Amino acid sequence: MTPSERSCLRLSLVFVWLWTAAVSVWELQGQSRALLFAGGVSDTGVANVLVLAGAALDAILGLWLLLRPTRPAYLLALATMVVMTLVATVLSPYLWLHPLGPLSKNIPIAVVLWVLARRPT
């Protein structure tokens, strides 16, 4: 894989993490909380904290991948995505069957993270 190809893959991941952080906050009172409510979280304050904490983690990962793409950054992003996917699966397993693939898209993203983690520079 060429350095240019690696850079394109990395920047696409940066976009995913930063965009997810922004949209999570933007939709805090809408879709973000609604997903948690649908999964059984009933307290608004708890839902808000979970969404904002997830958005902060997404933003940190996106910036880390943008500014200092190292093996630990890729591996933490991969581990975070796996944990978030498992939590989402428990809370809302129907998302695996959603036609736009909010969870199934994580499989190719995991592969890209793994490939980039093997040779981060």
N, CA, C and O atoms as a DFTB+ gen file, in Angstrom:
484 C
 N C O
     1  1       0.847      -1.170       0.000
     2  2       0.000       0.000       0.000
     3  2       0.895       1.236       0.000
     4  3       1.864       1.313       0.756
     5  1       0.568       2.183      -0.838
     6  2       1.378       3.395      -0.945
     7  2       1.081       4.340       0.218
     8  3       0.023       4.243       0.840
     9  1       2.002       5.245       0.514
    10  2       1.737       6.238       1.563
    11  2       0.482       7.065       1.268
    12  3      -0.258       7.417       2.186
    13  1       0.247       7.370       0.014
    14  2      -0.945       8.134      -0.359
    15  2      -2.231       7.354      -0.059
    16  3      -3.212       7.919       0.423
    17  1      -2.210       6.063      -0.348
    18  2      -3.381       5.220      -0.052
    19  2      -3.607       5.127       1.460
    20  3      -4.744       5.194       1.926
    21  1      -2.535       4.973       2.210
    22  2      -2.653       4.925       3.674
    23  2      -3.227       6.237       4.201
    24  3      -4.066       6.239       5.101
    25  1      -2.774       7.334       3.640
    26  2      -3.263       8.643       4.068
    27  2      -4.751       8.802       3.766
    28  3      -5.500       9.331       4.588
    29  1      -5.170       8.355       2.614
    30  2      -6.600       8.428       2.260
    31  2      -7.451       7.594       3.214
    32  3      -8.514       8.035       3.653
    33  1      -6.983       6.389       3.533
    34  2      -7.711       5.545       4.488
    35  2      -7.772       6.213       5.862
    36  3      -8.824       6.248       6.499
    37  1      -6.642       6.736       6.305
    38  2      -6.588       7.395       7.619
    39  2      -7.509       8.595       7.674
    40  3      -8.246       8.770       8.644
    41  1      -7.475       9.428       6.636
    42  2      -8.315      10.623       6.628
    43  2      -9.796      10.275       6.552
    44  3     -10.628      11.004       7.092
    45  1     -10.135       9.173       5.889
    46  2     -11.545       8.757       5.875
    47  2     -11.988       8.334       7.270
    48  3     -13.132       8.579       7.654
    49  1     -11.102       7.705       8.031
    50  2     -11.429       7.339       9.413
    51  2     -11.540       8.581      10.298
    52  3     -12.423       8.663      11.151
    53  1     -10.647       9.539      10.091
    54  2     -10.720      10.802      10.829
    55  2     -12.087      11.438      10.602
    56  3     -12.728      11.902      11.545
    57  1     -12.527      11.457       9.351
    58  2     -13.838      12.029       9.046
    59  2     -14.946      11.295       9.794
    60  3     -15.818      11.926      10.391
    61  1     -14.913       9.967       9.762
    62  2     -15.960       9.184      10.434
    63  2     -16.025       9.547      11.912
    64  3     -17.109       9.790      12.442
    65  1     -14.869       9.586      12.585
    66  2     -14.883       9.855      14.026
    67  2     -15.307      11.288      14.333
    68  3     -16.114      11.511      15.236
    69  1     -14.778      12.255      13.601
    70  2     -15.133      13.643      13.891
    71  2     -16.582      13.950      13.515
    72  3     -17.268      14.683      14.228
    73  1     -17.042      13.400      12.411
    74  2     -18.425      13.630      12.006
    75  2     -19.392      12.977      12.994
    76  3     -20.415      13.565      13.344
    77  1     -19.072      11.778      13.436
    78  2     -19.913      11.095      14.413
    79  2     -19.988      11.902      15.708
    80  3     -21.061      12.025      16.298
    81  1     -18.866      12.448      16.149
    82  2     -18.865      13.278      17.359
    83  2     -19.780      14.490      17.181
    84  3     -20.601      14.792      18.047
    85  1     -19.629      15.172      16.059
    86  2     -20.426      16.376      15.812
    87  2     -21.914      16.059      15.710
    88  3     -22.739      16.756      16.299
    89  1     -22.253      15.031      14.979
    90  2     -23.664      14.678      14.789
    91  2     -24.282      14.189      16.098
    92  3     -25.450      14.464      16.372
    93  1     -23.515      13.476      16.896
    94  2     -24.034      13.001      18.183
    95  2     -24.443      14.169      19.065
    96  3     -25.491      14.124      19.710
    97  1     -23.629      15.210      19.099
    98  2     -23.951      16.388      19.899
    99  2     -25.103      17.158      19.254
   100  3     -26.029      17.585      19.944
   101  1     -25.049      17.336      17.943
   102  2     -26.098      18.058      17.222
   103  2     -27.463      17.403      17.451
   104  3     -28.467      18.096      17.613
   105  1     -27.497      16.097      17.463
   106  2     -28.737      15.339      17.605
   107  2     -28.986      14.873      19.041
   108  3     -29.760      13.942      19.266
   109  1     -28.341      15.509      20.000
   110  2     -28.469      15.085      21.393
   111  2     -29.934      14.975      21.829
   112  3     -30.327      14.000      22.470
   113  1     -30.722      15.968      21.481
   114  2     -32.129      15.963      21.886
   115  2     -33.002      15.124      20.952
   116  3     -34.199      14.976      21.200
   117  1     -32.428      14.579      19.895
   118  2     -33.205      13.813      18.917
   119  2     -32.749      12.372      18.824
   120  3     -32.960      11.581      19.744
   121  1     -32.119      12.035      17.705
   122  2     -31.744      10.653      17.416
   123  2     -30.764      10.057      18.412
   124  3     -30.869       8.877      18.748
   125  1     -29.812      10.853      18.891
   126  2     -28.796      10.313      19.803
   127  2     -29.449       9.732      21.055
   128  3     -29.205       8.580      21.415
   129  1     -30.271      10.528      21.706
   130  2     -30.960      10.043      22.910
   131  2     -32.000       8.991      22.574
   132  3     -32.190       8.040      23.331
   133  1     -32.671       9.152      21.448
   134  2     -33.715       8.197      21.060
   135  2     -33.156       6.785      20.925
   136  3     -33.826       5.817      21.288
   137  1     -31.936       6.657      20.406
   138  2     -31.312       5.339      20.298
   139  2     -31.144       4.701      21.672
   140  3     -31.408       3.512      21.848
   141  1     -30.705       5.494      22.640
   142  2     -30.527       4.963      23.989
   143  2     -31.876       4.654      24.638
   144  3     -32.026       3.625      25.297
   145  1     -32.849       5.533      24.455
   146  2     -34.182       5.271      25.007
   147  2     -34.761       3.986      24.429
   148  3     -35.364       3.190      25.149
   149  1     -34.574       3.786      23.124
   150  2     -35.085       2.560      22.476
   151  2     -34.400       1.320      23.031
   152  3     -34.976       0.232      23.023
   153  1     -33.174       1.482      23.512
   154  2     -32.429       0.361      24.068
   155  2     -32.676       0.134      25.548
   156  3     -32.106      -0.781      26.142
   157  1     -33.521       0.961      26.147
   158  2     -33.872       0.732      27.547
   159  2     -33.319       1.735      28.540
   160  3     -33.627       1.647      29.729
   161  1     -32.511       2.690      28.090
   162  2     -32.045       3.740      28.996
   163  2     -33.211       4.707      29.180
   164  3     -33.689       5.288      28.205
   165  1     -33.673       4.885      30.410
   166  2     -34.880       5.689      30.617
   167  2     -34.610       7.058      31.230
   168  3     -35.482       7.925      31.186
   169  1     -33.446       7.272      31.789
   170  2     -33.136       8.536      32.431
   171  2     -32.487       9.496      31.428
   172  3     -31.460       9.179      30.827
   173  1     -33.093      10.659      31.258
   174  2     -32.601      11.647      30.298
   175  2     -31.183      12.104      30.638
   176  3     -30.342      12.241      29.750
   177  1     -30.923      12.337      31.915
   178  2     -29.585      12.775      32.321
   179  2     -28.519      11.737      32.006
   180  3     -27.439      12.073      31.520
   181  1     -28.824      10.487      32.283
   182  2     -27.883       9.400      31.977
   183  2     -27.665       9.310      30.473
   184  3     -26.532       9.164      30.014
   185  1     -28.742       9.397      29.712
   186  2     -28.633       9.330      28.250
   187  2     -27.761      10.469      27.735
   188  3     -26.901      10.254      26.880
   189  1     -27.972      11.676      28.247
   190  2     -27.171      12.821      27.812
   191  2     -25.691      12.617      28.118
   192  3     -24.835      12.895      27.279
   193  1     -25.394      12.132      29.317
   194  2     -23.994      11.901      29.701
   195  2     -23.365      10.842      28.794
   196  3     -22.231      11.004      28.344
   197  1     -24.092       9.768      28.529
   198  2     -23.564       8.710      27.660
   199  2     -23.280       9.227      26.255
   200  3     -22.231       8.936      25.680
   201  1     -24.220       9.997      25.704
   202  2     -24.022      10.527      24.348
   203  2     -22.851      11.495      24.316
   204  3     -22.009      11.419      23.422
   205  1     -22.789      12.403      25.280
   206  2     -21.707      13.391      25.287
   207  2     -20.348      12.744      25.549
   208  3     -19.343      13.160      24.972
   209  1     -20.310      11.742      26.405
   210  2     -19.052      11.032      26.647
   211  2     -18.610      10.290      25.382
   212  3     -17.430      10.296      25.034
   213  1     -19.551       9.663      24.708
   214  2     -19.227       8.985      23.452
   215  2     -18.753       9.960      22.393
   216  3     -17.814       9.673      21.650
   217  1     -19.403      11.115      22.324
   218  2     -18.997      12.136      21.350
   219  2     -17.595      12.658      21.664
   220  3     -16.790      12.870      20.757
   221  1     -17.305      12.864      22.944
   222  2     -15.971      13.331      23.330
   223  2     -14.916      12.295      22.958
   224  3     -13.855      12.646      22.440
   225  1     -15.199      11.029      23.216
   226  2     -14.252       9.969      22.858
   227  2     -14.069       9.909      21.345
   228  3     -12.945       9.757      20.867
   229  1     -15.153      10.025      20.591
   230  2     -15.054      10.034      19.130
   231  2     -14.175      11.190      18.655
   232  3     -13.331      11.010      17.777
   233  1     -14.372      12.379      19.234
   234  2     -13.585      13.547      18.832
   235  2     -12.107      13.358      19.174
   236  3     -11.235      13.698      18.374
   237  1     -11.828      12.820      20.350
   238  2     -10.438      12.572      20.747
   239  2      -9.779      11.585      19.790
   240  3      -8.655      11.803      19.339
   241  1     -10.483      10.500      19.482
   242  2      -9.921       9.509      18.554
   243  2      -9.703      10.115      17.173
   244  3      -8.665       9.882      16.553
   245  1     -10.667      10.887      16.685
   246  2     -10.522      11.514      15.377
   247  2      -9.330      12.447      15.322
   248  3      -8.565      12.434      14.357
   249  1      -9.173      13.255      16.356
   250  2      -8.035      14.186      16.387
   251  2      -6.713      13.438      16.547
   252  3      -5.708      13.823      15.949
   253  1      -6.708      12.388      17.338
   254  2      -5.482      11.601      17.515
   255  2      -5.073      10.960      16.192
   256  3      -3.897      10.970      15.826
   257  1      -6.049      10.403      15.479
   258  2      -5.739       9.803      14.173
   259  2      -5.298      10.854      13.160
   260  3      -4.503      10.564      12.267
   261  1      -5.808      12.063      13.298
   262  2      -5.425      13.139      12.380
   263  2      -4.012      13.649      12.679
   264  3      -3.192      13.804      11.774
   265  1      -3.744      13.905      13.954
   266  2      -2.510      14.594      14.324
   267  2      -1.337      13.670      14.646
   268  3      -0.180      14.046      14.455
   269  1      -1.624      12.481      15.126
   270  2      -0.543      11.561      15.530
   271  2      -0.978      10.118      15.293
   272  3      -1.264       9.388      16.242
   273  1      -1.027       9.711      14.033
   274  2      -1.499       8.356      13.706
   275  2      -0.466       7.285      14.057
   276  3       0.412       6.957      13.259
   277  1      -0.593       6.759      15.253
   278  2       0.336       5.742      15.738
   279  2      -0.418       4.427      15.952
   280  3      -1.648       4.387      15.935
   281  1       0.334       3.379      16.148
   282  2      -0.276       2.066      16.414
   283  2      -1.244       2.130      17.603
   284  3      -2.360       1.621      17.491
   285  1      -0.864       2.734      18.736
   286  2      -1.815       2.812      19.848
   287  2      -3.111       3.548      19.481
   288  3      -4.189       3.180      19.947
   289  1      -3.002       4.576      18.652
   290  2      -4.209       5.303      18.234
   291  2      -5.138       4.390      17.441
   292  3      -6.342       4.349      17.695
   293  1      -4.579       3.666      16.489
   294  2      -5.403       2.754      15.686
   295  2      -5.998       1.640      16.540
   296  3      -7.166       1.287      16.380
   297  1      -5.198       1.090      17.444
   298  2      -5.689      -0.011      18.269
   299  2      -6.752       0.455      19.268
   300  3      -7.713      -0.268      19.531
   301  1      -6.583       1.655      19.822
   302  2      -7.614       2.178      20.720
   303  2      -8.897       2.473      19.947
   304  3      -9.994       2.215      20.442
   305  1      -8.763       3.008      18.745
   306  2      -9.938       3.244      17.909
   307  2     -10.652       1.929      17.608
   308  3     -11.880       1.858      17.654
   309  1      -9.887       0.900      17.303
   310  2     -10.470      -0.414      17.027
   311  2     -11.170      -0.970      18.264
   312  3     -12.302      -1.447      18.175
   313  1     -10.508      -0.912      19.406
   314  2     -11.108      -1.421      20.645
   315  2     -12.371      -0.642      21.007
   316  3     -13.369      -1.232      21.419
   317  1     -12.328       0.667      20.855
   318  2     -13.495       1.500      21.148
   319  2     -14.655       1.134      20.243
   320  3     -15.794       1.008      20.693
   321  1     -14.356       0.963      18.960
   322  2     -15.411       0.609      18.012
   323  2     -16.012      -0.747      18.344
   324  3     -17.227      -0.922      18.246
   325  1     -15.190      -1.704      18.731
   326  2     -15.698      -3.025      19.094
   327  2     -16.614      -2.914      20.314
   328  3     -17.703      -3.488      20.327
   329  1     -16.177      -2.180      21.331
   330  2     -16.992      -2.025      22.544
   331  2     -18.305      -1.311      22.213
   332  3     -19.374      -1.747      22.641
   333  1     -18.228      -0.219      21.456
   334  2     -19.456       0.512      21.108
   335  2     -20.391      -0.352      20.264
   336  3     -21.611      -0.273      20.411
   337  1     -19.831      -1.168      19.390
   338  2     -20.655      -2.063      18.570
   339  2     -21.334      -3.105      19.447
   340  3     -22.507      -3.417      19.237
   341  1     -20.621      -3.645      20.419
   342  2     -21.221      -4.621      21.332
   343  2     -22.322      -3.989      22.178
   344  3     -23.383      -4.584      22.365
   345  1     -22.075      -2.791      22.687
   346  2     -23.094      -2.094      23.472
   347  2     -24.320      -1.807      22.609
   348  3     -25.452      -2.030      23.040
   349  1     -24.099      -1.318      21.403
   350  2     -25.215      -1.044      20.497
   351  2     -25.976      -2.322      20.159
   352  3     -27.199      -2.303      20.015
   353  1     -25.258      -3.419      20.034
   354  2     -25.903      -4.699      19.734
   355  2     -26.806      -5.122      20.881
   356  3     -27.904      -5.630      20.651
   357  1     -26.357      -4.918      22.108
   358  2     -27.182      -5.271      23.274
   359  2     -28.386      -4.347      23.374
   360  3     -29.504      -4.806      23.610
   361  1     -28.166      -3.042      23.195
   362  2     -29.250      -2.070      23.338
   363  2     -30.235      -2.093      22.174
   364  3     -31.443      -1.963      22.375
   365  1     -29.722      -2.256      20.966
   366  2     -30.566      -2.160      19.767
   367  2     -30.106      -3.145      18.701
   368  3     -29.550      -2.732      17.683
   369  1     -30.326      -4.433      18.914
   370  2     -29.833      -5.426      17.952
   371  2     -30.429      -5.272      16.549
   372  3     -29.848      -5.745      15.572
   373  1     -31.579      -4.615      16.450
   374  2     -32.209      -4.397      15.152
   375  2     -31.331      -3.560      14.222
   376  3     -31.536      -3.573      13.008
   377  1     -30.351      -2.830      14.777
   378  2     -29.484      -2.002      13.937
   379  2     -28.644      -2.835      12.973
   380  3     -28.182      -2.324      11.953
   381  1     -28.442      -4.129      13.292
   382  2     -27.724      -5.007      12.362
   383  2     -28.524      -5.238      11.089
   384  3     -27.951      -5.563      10.049
   385  1     -29.831      -5.075      11.156
   386  2     -30.687      -5.306       9.990
   387  2     -31.089      -4.012       9.291
   388  3     -31.838      -4.044       8.314
   389  1     -30.607      -2.889       9.775
   390  2     -30.938      -1.588       9.175
   391  2     -30.325      -1.519       7.777
   392  3     -29.160      -1.875       7.598
   393  1     -31.098      -1.062       6.780
   394  2     -30.586      -1.049       5.399
   395  2     -29.377      -0.129       5.173
   396  3     -28.630      -0.336       4.217
   397  1     -29.170       0.862       6.012
   398  2     -28.012       1.738       5.836
   399  2     -26.794       1.254       6.628
   400  3     -25.730       1.868       6.552
   401  1     -26.935       0.172       7.378
   402  2     -25.802      -0.483       8.011
   403  2     -25.094       0.268       9.114
   404  3     -23.865       0.334       9.098
   405  1     -25.815       0.847      10.089
   406  2     -25.102       1.569      11.138
   407  2     -24.142       0.698      11.952
   408  3     -23.179       1.215      12.519
   409  1     -24.385      -0.597      12.020
   410  2     -23.443      -1.482      12.718
   411  2     -22.611      -2.316      11.754
   412  3     -21.427      -2.546      12.001
   413  1     -23.200      -2.763      10.682
   414  2     -22.452      -3.630       9.753
   415  2     -21.281      -2.895       9.104
   416  3     -20.303      -3.530       8.711
   417  1     -21.362      -1.583       8.988
   418  2     -20.245      -0.812       8.420
   419  2     -19.006      -0.885       9.298
   420  3     -17.899      -0.593       8.846
   421  1     -19.194      -1.276      10.554
   422  2     -18.049      -1.355      11.454
   423  2     -17.093      -2.488      11.099
   424  3     -15.923      -2.452      11.477
   425  1     -17.574      -3.479      10.386
   426  2     -16.696      -4.592      10.001
   427  2     -15.605      -4.118       9.038
   428  3     -14.430      -4.363       9.308
   429  1     -15.941      -3.444       7.917
   430  2     -14.850      -2.955       7.060
   431  2     -14.001      -1.871       7.732
   432  3     -12.806      -1.769       7.455
   433  1     -14.597      -1.067       8.602
   434  2     -13.815      -0.063       9.324
   435  2     -12.804      -0.759      10.230
   436  3     -11.661      -0.314      10.342
   437  1     -13.214      -1.842      10.873
   438  2     -12.291      -2.606      11.725
   439  2     -11.123      -3.151      10.912
   440  3      -9.981      -3.138      11.371
   441  1     -11.407      -3.625       9.721
   442  2     -10.343      -4.154       8.860
   443  2      -9.360      -3.039       8.503
   444  3      -8.148      -3.244       8.556
   445  1      -9.864      -1.882       8.146
   446  2      -8.991      -0.755       7.800
   447  2      -8.139      -0.361       9.007
   448  3      -6.938      -0.130       8.868
   449  1      -8.752      -0.285      10.182
   450  2      -7.993       0.045      11.390
   451  2      -6.897      -0.984      11.654
   452  3      -5.773      -0.627      12.006
   453  1      -7.229      -2.253      11.483
   454  2      -6.252      -3.313      11.715
   455  2      -5.080      -3.205      10.732
   456  3      -3.920      -3.331      11.124
   457  1      -5.390      -2.973       9.466
   458  2      -4.353      -2.846       8.440
   459  2      -3.451      -1.662       8.752
   460  3      -2.228      -1.780       8.676
   461  1      -4.037      -0.530       9.100
   462  2      -3.238       0.656       9.405
   463  2      -2.435       0.477      10.691
   464  3      -1.329       1.005      10.802
   465  1      -2.971      -0.256      11.659
   466  2      -2.252      -0.473      12.928
   467  2      -1.016      -1.344      12.722
   468  3      -0.051      -1.240      13.480
   469  1      -1.040      -2.182      11.725
   470  2       0.106      -3.063      11.487
   471  2       1.344      -2.301      11.061
   472  3       2.465      -2.688      11.393
   473  1       1.138      -1.205      10.317
   474  2       2.243      -0.318       9.908
   475  2       1.736       1.102       9.943
   476  3       1.308       1.623       8.913
   477  1       1.770       1.754      11.111
   478  2       1.139       3.064      11.276
   479  2       1.777       4.210      10.513
   480  3       1.118       5.224      10.286
   481  1       3.037       4.088      10.108
   482  2       3.658       5.243       9.429
   483  2       3.868       4.962       7.969
   484  3       4.377       5.816       7.243
